[in-house]
mmCIF file of C-alpha atoms in Angstrom:
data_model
loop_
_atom_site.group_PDB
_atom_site.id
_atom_site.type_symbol
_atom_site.label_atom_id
_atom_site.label_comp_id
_atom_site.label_asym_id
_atom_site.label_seq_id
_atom_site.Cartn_x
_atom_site.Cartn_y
_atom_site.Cartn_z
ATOM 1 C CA UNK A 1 0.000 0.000 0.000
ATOM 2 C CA UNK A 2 1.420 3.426 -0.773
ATOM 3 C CA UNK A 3 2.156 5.637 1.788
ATOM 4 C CA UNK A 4 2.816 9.247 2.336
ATOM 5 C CA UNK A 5 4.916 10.888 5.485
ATOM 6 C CA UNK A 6 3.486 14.981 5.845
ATOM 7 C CA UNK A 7 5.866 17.138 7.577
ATOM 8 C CA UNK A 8 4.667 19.950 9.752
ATOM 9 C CA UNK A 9 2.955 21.685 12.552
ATOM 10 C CA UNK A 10 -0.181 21.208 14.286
ATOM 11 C CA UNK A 11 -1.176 24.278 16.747
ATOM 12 C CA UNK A 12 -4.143 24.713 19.171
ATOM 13 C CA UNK A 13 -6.494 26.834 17.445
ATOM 14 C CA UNK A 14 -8.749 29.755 19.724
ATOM 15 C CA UNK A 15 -11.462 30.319 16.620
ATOM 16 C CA UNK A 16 -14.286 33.103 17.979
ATOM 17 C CA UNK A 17 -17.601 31.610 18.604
ATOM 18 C CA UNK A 18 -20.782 32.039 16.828
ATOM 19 C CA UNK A 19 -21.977 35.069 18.514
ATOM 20 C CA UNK A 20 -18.966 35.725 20.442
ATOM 21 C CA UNK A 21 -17.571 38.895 19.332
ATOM 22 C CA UNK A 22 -16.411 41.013 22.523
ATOM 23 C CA UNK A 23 -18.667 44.228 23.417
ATOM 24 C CA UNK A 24 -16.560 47.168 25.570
ATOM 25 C CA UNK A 25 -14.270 45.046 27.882
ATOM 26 C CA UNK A 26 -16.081 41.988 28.031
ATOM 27 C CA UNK A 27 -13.851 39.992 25.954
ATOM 28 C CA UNK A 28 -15.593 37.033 23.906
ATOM 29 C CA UNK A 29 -16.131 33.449 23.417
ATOM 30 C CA UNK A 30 -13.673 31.149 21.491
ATOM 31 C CA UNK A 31 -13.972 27.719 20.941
ATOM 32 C CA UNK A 32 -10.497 25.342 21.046
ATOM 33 C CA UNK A 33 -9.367 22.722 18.649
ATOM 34 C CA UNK A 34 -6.126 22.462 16.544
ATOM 35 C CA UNK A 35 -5.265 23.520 13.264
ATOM 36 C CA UNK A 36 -2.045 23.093 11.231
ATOM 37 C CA UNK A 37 -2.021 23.130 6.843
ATOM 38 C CA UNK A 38 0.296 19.815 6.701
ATOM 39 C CA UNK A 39 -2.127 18.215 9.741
ATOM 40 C CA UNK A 40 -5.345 19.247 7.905
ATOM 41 C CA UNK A 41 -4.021 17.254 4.567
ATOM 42 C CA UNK A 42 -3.040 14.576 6.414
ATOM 43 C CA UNK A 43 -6.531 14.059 7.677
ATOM 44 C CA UNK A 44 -8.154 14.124 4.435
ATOM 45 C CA UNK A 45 -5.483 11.635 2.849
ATOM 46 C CA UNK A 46 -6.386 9.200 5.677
ATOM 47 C CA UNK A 47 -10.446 9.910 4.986
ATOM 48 C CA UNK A 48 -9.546 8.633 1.434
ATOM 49 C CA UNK A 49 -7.666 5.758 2.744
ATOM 50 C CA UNK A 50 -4.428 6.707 2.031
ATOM 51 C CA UNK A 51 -1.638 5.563 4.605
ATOM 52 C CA UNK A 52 -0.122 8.499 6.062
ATOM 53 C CA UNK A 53 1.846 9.578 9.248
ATOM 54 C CA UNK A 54 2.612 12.666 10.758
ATOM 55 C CA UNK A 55 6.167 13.998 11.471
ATOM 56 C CA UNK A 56 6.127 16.558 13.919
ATOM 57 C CA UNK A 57 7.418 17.505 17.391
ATOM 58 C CA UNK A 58 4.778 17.869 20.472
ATOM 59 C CA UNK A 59 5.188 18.553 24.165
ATOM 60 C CA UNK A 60 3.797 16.199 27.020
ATOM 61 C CA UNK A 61 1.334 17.814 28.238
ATOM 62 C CA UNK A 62 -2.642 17.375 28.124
ATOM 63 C CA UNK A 63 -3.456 18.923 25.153
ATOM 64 C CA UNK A 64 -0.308 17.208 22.894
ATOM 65 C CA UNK A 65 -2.418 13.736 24.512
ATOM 66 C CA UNK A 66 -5.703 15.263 22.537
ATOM 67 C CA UNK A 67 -3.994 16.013 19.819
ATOM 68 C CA UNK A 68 -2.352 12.336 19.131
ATOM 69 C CA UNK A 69 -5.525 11.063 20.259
ATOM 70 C CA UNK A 70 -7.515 13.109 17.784
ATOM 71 C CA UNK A 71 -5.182 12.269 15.117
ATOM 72 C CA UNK A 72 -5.285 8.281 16.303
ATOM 73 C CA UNK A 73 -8.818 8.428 15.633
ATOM 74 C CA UNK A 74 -8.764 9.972 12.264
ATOM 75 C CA UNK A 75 -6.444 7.012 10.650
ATOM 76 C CA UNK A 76 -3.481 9.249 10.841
ATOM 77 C CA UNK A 77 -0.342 7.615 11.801
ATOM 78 C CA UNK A 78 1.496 9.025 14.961
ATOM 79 C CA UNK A 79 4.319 6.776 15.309
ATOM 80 C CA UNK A 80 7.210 9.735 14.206
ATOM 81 C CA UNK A 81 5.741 11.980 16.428
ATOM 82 C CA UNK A 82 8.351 13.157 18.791
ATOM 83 C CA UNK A 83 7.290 13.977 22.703
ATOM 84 C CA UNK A 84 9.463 16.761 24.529
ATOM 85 C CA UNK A 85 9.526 16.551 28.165
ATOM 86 C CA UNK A 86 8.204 20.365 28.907
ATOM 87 C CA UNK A 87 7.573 21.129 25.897
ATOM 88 C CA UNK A 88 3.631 22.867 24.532
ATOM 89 C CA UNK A 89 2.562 23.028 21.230
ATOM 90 C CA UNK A 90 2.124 26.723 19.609
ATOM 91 C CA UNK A 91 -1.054 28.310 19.775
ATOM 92 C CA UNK A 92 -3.026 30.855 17.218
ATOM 93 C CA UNK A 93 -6.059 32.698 17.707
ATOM 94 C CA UNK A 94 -8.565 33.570 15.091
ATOM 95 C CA UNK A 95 -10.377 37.066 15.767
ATOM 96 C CA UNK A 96 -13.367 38.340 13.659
ATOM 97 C CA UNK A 97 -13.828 41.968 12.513
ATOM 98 C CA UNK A 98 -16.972 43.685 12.404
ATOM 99 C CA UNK A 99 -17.308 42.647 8.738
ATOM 100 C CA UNK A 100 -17.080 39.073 9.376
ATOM 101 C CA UNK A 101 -13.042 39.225 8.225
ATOM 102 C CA UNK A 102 -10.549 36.812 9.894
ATOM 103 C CA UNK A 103 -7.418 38.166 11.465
ATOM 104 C CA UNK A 104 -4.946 35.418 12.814
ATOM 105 C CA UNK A 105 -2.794 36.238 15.688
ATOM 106 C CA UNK A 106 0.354 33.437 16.747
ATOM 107 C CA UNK A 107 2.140 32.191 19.589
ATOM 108 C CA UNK A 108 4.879 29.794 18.306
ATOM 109 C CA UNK A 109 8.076 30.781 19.311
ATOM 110 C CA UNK A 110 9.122 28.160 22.034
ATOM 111 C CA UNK A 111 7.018 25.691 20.295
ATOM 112 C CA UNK A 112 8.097 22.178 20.211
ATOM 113 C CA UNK A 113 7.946 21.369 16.623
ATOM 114 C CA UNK A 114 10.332 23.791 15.788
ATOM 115 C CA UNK A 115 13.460 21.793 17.638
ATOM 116 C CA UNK A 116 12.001 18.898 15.033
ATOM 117 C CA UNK A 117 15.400 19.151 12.694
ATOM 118 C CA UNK A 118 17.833 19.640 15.841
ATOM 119 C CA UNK A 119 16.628 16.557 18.206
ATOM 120 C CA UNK A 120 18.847 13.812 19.228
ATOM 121 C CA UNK A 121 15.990 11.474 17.099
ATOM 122 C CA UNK A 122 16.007 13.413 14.006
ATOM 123 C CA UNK A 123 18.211 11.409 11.998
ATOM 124 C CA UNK A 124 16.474 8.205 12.651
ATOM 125 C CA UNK A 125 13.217 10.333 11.679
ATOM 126 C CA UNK A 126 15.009 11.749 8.232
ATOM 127 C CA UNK A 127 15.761 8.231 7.423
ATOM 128 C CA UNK A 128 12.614 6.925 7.880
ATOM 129 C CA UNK A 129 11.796 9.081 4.872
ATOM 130 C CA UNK A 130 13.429 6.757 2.487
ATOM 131 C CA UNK A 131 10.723 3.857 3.503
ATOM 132 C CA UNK A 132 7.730 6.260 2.101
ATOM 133 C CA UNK A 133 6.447 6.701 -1.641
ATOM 134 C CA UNK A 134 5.703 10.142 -0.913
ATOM 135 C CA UNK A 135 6.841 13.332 0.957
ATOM 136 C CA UNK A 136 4.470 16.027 1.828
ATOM 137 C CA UNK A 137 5.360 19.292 3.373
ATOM 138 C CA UNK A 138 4.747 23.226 2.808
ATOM 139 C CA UNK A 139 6.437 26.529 2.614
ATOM 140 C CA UNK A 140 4.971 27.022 5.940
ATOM 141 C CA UNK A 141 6.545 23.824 7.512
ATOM 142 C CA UNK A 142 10.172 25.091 6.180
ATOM 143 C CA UNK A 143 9.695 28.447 7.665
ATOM 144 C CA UNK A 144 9.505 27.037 11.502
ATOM 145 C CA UNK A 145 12.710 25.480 10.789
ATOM 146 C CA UNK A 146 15.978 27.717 10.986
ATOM 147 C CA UNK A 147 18.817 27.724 7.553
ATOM 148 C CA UNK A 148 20.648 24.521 9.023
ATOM 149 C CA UNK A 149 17.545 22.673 9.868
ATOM 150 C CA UNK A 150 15.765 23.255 6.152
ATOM 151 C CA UNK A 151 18.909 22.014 4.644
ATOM 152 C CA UNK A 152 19.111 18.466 7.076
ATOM 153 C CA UNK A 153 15.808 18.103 5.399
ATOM 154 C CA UNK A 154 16.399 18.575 1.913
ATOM 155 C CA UNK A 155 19.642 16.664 1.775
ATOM 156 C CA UNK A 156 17.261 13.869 3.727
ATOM 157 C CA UNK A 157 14.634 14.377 1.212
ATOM 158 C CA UNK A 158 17.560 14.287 -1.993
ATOM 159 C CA UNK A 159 18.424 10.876 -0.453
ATOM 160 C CA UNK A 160 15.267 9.014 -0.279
ATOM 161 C CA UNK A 161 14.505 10.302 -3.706
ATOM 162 C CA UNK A 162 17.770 8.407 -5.007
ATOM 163 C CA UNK A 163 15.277 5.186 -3.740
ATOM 164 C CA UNK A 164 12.031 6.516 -5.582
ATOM 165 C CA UNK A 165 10.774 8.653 -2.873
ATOM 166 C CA UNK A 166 8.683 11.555 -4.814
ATOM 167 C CA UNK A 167 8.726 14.635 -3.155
ATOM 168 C CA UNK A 168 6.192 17.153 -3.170
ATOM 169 C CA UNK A 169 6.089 20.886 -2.496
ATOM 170 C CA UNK A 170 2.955 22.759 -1.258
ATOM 171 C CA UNK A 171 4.052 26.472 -1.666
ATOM 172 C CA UNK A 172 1.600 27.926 1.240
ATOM 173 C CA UNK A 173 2.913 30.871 1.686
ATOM 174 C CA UNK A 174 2.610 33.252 4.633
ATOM 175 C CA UNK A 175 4.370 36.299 4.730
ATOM 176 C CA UNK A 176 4.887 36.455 8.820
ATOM 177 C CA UNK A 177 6.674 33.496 9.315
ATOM 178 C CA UNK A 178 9.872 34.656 6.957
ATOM 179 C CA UNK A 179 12.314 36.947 8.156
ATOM 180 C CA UNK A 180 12.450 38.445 4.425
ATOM 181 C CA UNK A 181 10.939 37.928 1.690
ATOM 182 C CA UNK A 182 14.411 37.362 0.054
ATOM 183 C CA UNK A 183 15.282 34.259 2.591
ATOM 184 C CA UNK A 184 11.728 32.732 1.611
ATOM 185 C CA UNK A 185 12.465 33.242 -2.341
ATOM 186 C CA UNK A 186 15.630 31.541 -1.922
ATOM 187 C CA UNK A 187 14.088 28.597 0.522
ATOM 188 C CA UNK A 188 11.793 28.087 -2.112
ATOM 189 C CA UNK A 189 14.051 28.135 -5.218
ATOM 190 C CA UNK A 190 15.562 25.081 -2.882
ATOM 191 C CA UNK A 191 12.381 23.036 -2.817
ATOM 192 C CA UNK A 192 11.346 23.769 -6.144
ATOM 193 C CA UNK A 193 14.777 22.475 -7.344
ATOM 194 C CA UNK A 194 14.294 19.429 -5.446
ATOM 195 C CA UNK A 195 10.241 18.704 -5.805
ATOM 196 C CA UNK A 196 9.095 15.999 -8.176
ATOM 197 C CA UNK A 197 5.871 17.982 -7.895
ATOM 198 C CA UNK A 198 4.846 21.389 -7.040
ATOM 199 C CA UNK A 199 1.431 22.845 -5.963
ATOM 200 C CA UNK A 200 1.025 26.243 -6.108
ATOM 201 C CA UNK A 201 -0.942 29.558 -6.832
ATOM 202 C CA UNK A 202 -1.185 32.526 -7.943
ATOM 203 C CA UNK A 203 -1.569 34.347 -4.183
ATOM 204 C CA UNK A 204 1.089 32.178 -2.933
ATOM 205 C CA UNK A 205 3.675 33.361 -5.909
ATOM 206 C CA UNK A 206 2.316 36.816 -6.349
ATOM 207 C CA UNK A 207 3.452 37.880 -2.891
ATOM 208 C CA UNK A 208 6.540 36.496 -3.402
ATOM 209 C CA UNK A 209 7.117 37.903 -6.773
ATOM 210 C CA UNK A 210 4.674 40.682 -7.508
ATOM 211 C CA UNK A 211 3.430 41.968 -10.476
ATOM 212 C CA UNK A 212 4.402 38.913 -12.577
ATOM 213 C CA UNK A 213 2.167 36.774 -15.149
ATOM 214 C CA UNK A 214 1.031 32.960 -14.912
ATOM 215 C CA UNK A 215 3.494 31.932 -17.263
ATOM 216 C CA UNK A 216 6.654 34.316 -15.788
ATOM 217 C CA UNK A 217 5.144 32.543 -12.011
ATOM 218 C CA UNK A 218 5.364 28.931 -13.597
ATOM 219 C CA UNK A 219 8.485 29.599 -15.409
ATOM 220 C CA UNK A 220 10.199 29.718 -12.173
ATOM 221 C CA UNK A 221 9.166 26.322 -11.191
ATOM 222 C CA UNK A 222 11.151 23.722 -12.993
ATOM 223 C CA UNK A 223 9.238 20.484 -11.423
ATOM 224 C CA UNK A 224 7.646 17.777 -14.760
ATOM 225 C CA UNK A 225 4.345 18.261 -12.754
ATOM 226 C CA UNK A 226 3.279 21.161 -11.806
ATOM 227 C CA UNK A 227 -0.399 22.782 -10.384
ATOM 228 C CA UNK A 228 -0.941 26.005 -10.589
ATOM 229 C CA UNK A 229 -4.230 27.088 -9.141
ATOM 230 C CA UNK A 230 -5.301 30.355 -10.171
ATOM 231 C CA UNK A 231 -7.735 32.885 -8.640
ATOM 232 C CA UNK A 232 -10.587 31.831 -10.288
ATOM 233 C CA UNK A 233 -11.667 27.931 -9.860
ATOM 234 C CA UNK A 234 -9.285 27.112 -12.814
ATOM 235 C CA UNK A 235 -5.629 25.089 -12.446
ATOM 236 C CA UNK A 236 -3.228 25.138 -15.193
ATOM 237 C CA UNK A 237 -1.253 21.794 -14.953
ATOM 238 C CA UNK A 238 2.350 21.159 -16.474
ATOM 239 C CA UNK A 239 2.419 17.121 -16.579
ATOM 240 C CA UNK A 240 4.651 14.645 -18.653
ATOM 241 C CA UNK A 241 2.039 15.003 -21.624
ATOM 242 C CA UNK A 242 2.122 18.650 -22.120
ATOM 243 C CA UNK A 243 -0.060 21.483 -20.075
ATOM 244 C CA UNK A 244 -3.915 21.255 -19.549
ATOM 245 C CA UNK A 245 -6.437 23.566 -17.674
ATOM 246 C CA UNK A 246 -8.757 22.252 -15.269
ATOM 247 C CA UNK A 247 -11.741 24.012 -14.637
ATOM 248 C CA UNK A 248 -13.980 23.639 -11.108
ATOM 249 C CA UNK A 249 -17.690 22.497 -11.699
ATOM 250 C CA UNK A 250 -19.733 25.610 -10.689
ATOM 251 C CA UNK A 251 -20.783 25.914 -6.890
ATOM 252 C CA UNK A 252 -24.443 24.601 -6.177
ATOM 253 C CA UNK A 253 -24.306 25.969 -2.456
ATOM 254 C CA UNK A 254 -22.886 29.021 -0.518
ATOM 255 C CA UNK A 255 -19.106 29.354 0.513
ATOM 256 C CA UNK A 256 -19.680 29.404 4.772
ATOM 257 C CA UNK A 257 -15.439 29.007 4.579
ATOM 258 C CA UNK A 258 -12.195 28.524 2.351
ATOM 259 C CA UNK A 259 -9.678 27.450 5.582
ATOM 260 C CA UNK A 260 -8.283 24.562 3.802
ATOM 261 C CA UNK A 261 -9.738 24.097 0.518
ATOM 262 C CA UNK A 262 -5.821 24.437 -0.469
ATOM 263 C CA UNK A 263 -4.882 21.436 1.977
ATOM 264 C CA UNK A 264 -7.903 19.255 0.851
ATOM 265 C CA UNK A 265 -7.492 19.786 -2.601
ATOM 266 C CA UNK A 266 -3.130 18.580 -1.594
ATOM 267 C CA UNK A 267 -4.360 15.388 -0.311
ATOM 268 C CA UNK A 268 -7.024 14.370 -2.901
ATOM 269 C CA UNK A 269 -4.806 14.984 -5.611
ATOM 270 C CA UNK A 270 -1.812 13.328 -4.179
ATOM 271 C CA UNK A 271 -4.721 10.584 -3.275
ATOM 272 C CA UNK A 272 -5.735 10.481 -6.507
ATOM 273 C CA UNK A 273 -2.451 10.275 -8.218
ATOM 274 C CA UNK A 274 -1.152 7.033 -6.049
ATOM 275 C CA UNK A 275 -4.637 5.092 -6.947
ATOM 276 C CA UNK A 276 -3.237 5.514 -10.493
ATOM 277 C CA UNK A 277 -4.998 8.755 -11.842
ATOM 278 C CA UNK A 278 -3.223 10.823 -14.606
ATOM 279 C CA UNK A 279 -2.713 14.696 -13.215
ATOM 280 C CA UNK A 280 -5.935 16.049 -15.155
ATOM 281 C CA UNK A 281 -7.926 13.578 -13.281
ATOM 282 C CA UNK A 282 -6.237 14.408 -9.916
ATOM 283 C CA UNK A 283 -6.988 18.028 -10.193
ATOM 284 C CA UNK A 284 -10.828 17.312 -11.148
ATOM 285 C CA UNK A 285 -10.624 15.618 -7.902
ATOM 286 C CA UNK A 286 -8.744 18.084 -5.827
ATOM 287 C CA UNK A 287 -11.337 20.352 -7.013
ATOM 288 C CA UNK A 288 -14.286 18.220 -5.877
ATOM 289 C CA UNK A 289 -12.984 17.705 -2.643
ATOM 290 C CA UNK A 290 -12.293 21.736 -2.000
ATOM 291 C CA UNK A 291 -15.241 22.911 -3.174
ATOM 292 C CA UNK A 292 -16.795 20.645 -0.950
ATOM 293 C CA UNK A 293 -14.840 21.285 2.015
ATOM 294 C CA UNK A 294 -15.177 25.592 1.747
ATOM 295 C CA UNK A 295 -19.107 24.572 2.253
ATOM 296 C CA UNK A 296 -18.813 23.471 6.099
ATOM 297 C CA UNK A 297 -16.959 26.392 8.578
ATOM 298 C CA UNK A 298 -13.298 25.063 9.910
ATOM 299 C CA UNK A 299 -10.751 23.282 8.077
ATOM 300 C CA UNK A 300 -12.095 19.908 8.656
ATOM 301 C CA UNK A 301 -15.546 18.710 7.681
ATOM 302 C CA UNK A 302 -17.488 16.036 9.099
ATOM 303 C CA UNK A 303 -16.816 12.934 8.382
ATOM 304 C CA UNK A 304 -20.652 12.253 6.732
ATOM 305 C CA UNK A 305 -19.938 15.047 4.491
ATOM 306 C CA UNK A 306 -16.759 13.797 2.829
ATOM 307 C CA UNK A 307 -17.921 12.716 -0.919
ATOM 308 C CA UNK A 308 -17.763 9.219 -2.454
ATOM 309 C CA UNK A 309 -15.094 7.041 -2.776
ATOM 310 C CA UNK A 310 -14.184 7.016 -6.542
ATOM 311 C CA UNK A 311 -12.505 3.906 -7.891
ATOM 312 C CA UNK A 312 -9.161 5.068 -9.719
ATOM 313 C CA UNK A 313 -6.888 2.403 -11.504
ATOM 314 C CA UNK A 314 -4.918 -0.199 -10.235
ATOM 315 C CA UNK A 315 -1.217 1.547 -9.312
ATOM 316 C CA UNK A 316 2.139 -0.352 -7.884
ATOM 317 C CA UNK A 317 3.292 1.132 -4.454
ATOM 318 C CA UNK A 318 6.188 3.832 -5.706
ATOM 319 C CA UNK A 319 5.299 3.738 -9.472
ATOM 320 C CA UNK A 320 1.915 5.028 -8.906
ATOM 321 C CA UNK A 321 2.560 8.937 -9.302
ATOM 322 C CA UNK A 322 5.531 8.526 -12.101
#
């Protein structure tokens, strides 16, 4: 069975209840759960029965316990997930504004799965990457690593591709968690280097390199597979046959919220690519899957809403996305 290791952080997520915007002083009502882009796509690749596990770094305290729990219960393998002794997972809040806007606020810093690259267990972990078909991570999982640590991973990553390990790059970019935006070009220049597939978009490369066209943004990215989402429900798709475009069937109910629409539509393409789907194919399903998932509020849906299981064609563990 093919299997896919995502690399990242989950946080504990403070999301403002329904009806619990703050009056004078009063404060407001927030409900908890946890939230992280790599985590999210992980849950949906496990919903469409695709063996994953999650590489990260959490503390041992009560609310690391919910999250491996949570995780447990979702399919999602927890077996590389490192415990530090007095250690806490980071923590982000989501606010409302009086026009219904999100504003995110963070607290990361001392977070434990930012020591993931500089543990006495790393190199066993960076190993274990050569036993996977498939490596997931994002831009945002390299940013909470420091220069040294992002480049233990990509010479890990370069190795287990040398074995048929695909690698692929989910640019997710977010502008607060580089120093510059020179370091992130450059970080990214890395991965795209090294990626056996790349998925992207055009407010993920415009902030990065402003003012540029579709074709100067994909020029940049010289990965055989390639999806590029743009702002409308289209993705233009650089595969081993030649480019396509992939249009969204039109929405038949009301957005309620797009948190992770770009993390579903990761995992059911990468789903849909190891069950033997061409890259067309695997965009008309990423597609499916996010415009399903921007219908229900918070990143992850329930699991009664989560469409159909498609059949897709017979595919060998590690030849299934070449």
């Amino acid at each position: 069975m093919a299997s896919v290791a995502c690399i990242g952080e989950c946080m504990v997520e403070l999301r403002q209840a329904q009806g619990g915007q703050s009056s004078g002083q009063g404060g407001g009502l927030y409900s908890r759960g946890f939230g992280g882009d790599t985590l999210n796509t992980a849950v949906y690749l496990a919903r469409l029965e695709v063996k994953v596990d999650y590489l990260t770094a959490l503390g041992d305290d009560g609310l690391s316990d919910e999250m491996i729990a949570a995780w447990n219960a979702e399919g999602v393998g927890t077996r590389r997930v490192v415990r530090l002794p007095g250690k806490l997972p980071g923590l982000y809040m989501i606010q409302l504004d009086a026009n219904g806007e999100r504003q995110f606020f963070h607290w990361r810093d001392s977070a434990a799965a930012r020591q993931l690259m500089s543990l006495p267990e790393t190199g066993e972990l960076l190993n274990s990457l050569m036993s996977y078909d498939i490596v997931y991570l994002s831009a945002i999982t390299l940013s909470i690593y420091d220069a040294a640590g992002r480049e233990r991973l990509f010479a890990a990553i370069k190795r287990a591709r040398l074995l048929g390990t695909r690698f692929v790059f989910d640019t997710n970019f977010r502008a607060r968690g580089w120093p510059d935006r020179d370091i992130a070009r450059e970080v990214f220049a890395a991965a795209f280097a090294g990626a056996d597939i790349v998925l992207t978009s055009t407010e993920d490369l415009l902030a990065l390199y402003p003012g540029e066209s579709p074709e100067q943004l994909m020029a940049r990215i010289p990965t055989p597979e390639l999806v590029f989402r743009l702002a409308e429900p289209i993705s233009l798709l650089r595969h081993a046959g030649g480019t396509s475009e992939v249009r969204a069937e039109p929405m038949t109910k009301p957005v309620v919220d797009t948190t992770a629409a770009g993390d579903s539509f990761a995992a059911a393409y990468i789903a849909a690519r190891l069950g033997g789907s061409d890259s067309v194919e695997a965009a008309q399903a990423g597609h499916r899957l996010a415009s399903l998932v921007i219908c229900y509020p918070g990143a992850i849906i329930p699991g009664y809403a989560m469409p159909p299981k498609r059949r897709h064609r017979p595919a060998t563990s590690r030849q299934a996305t070449k």
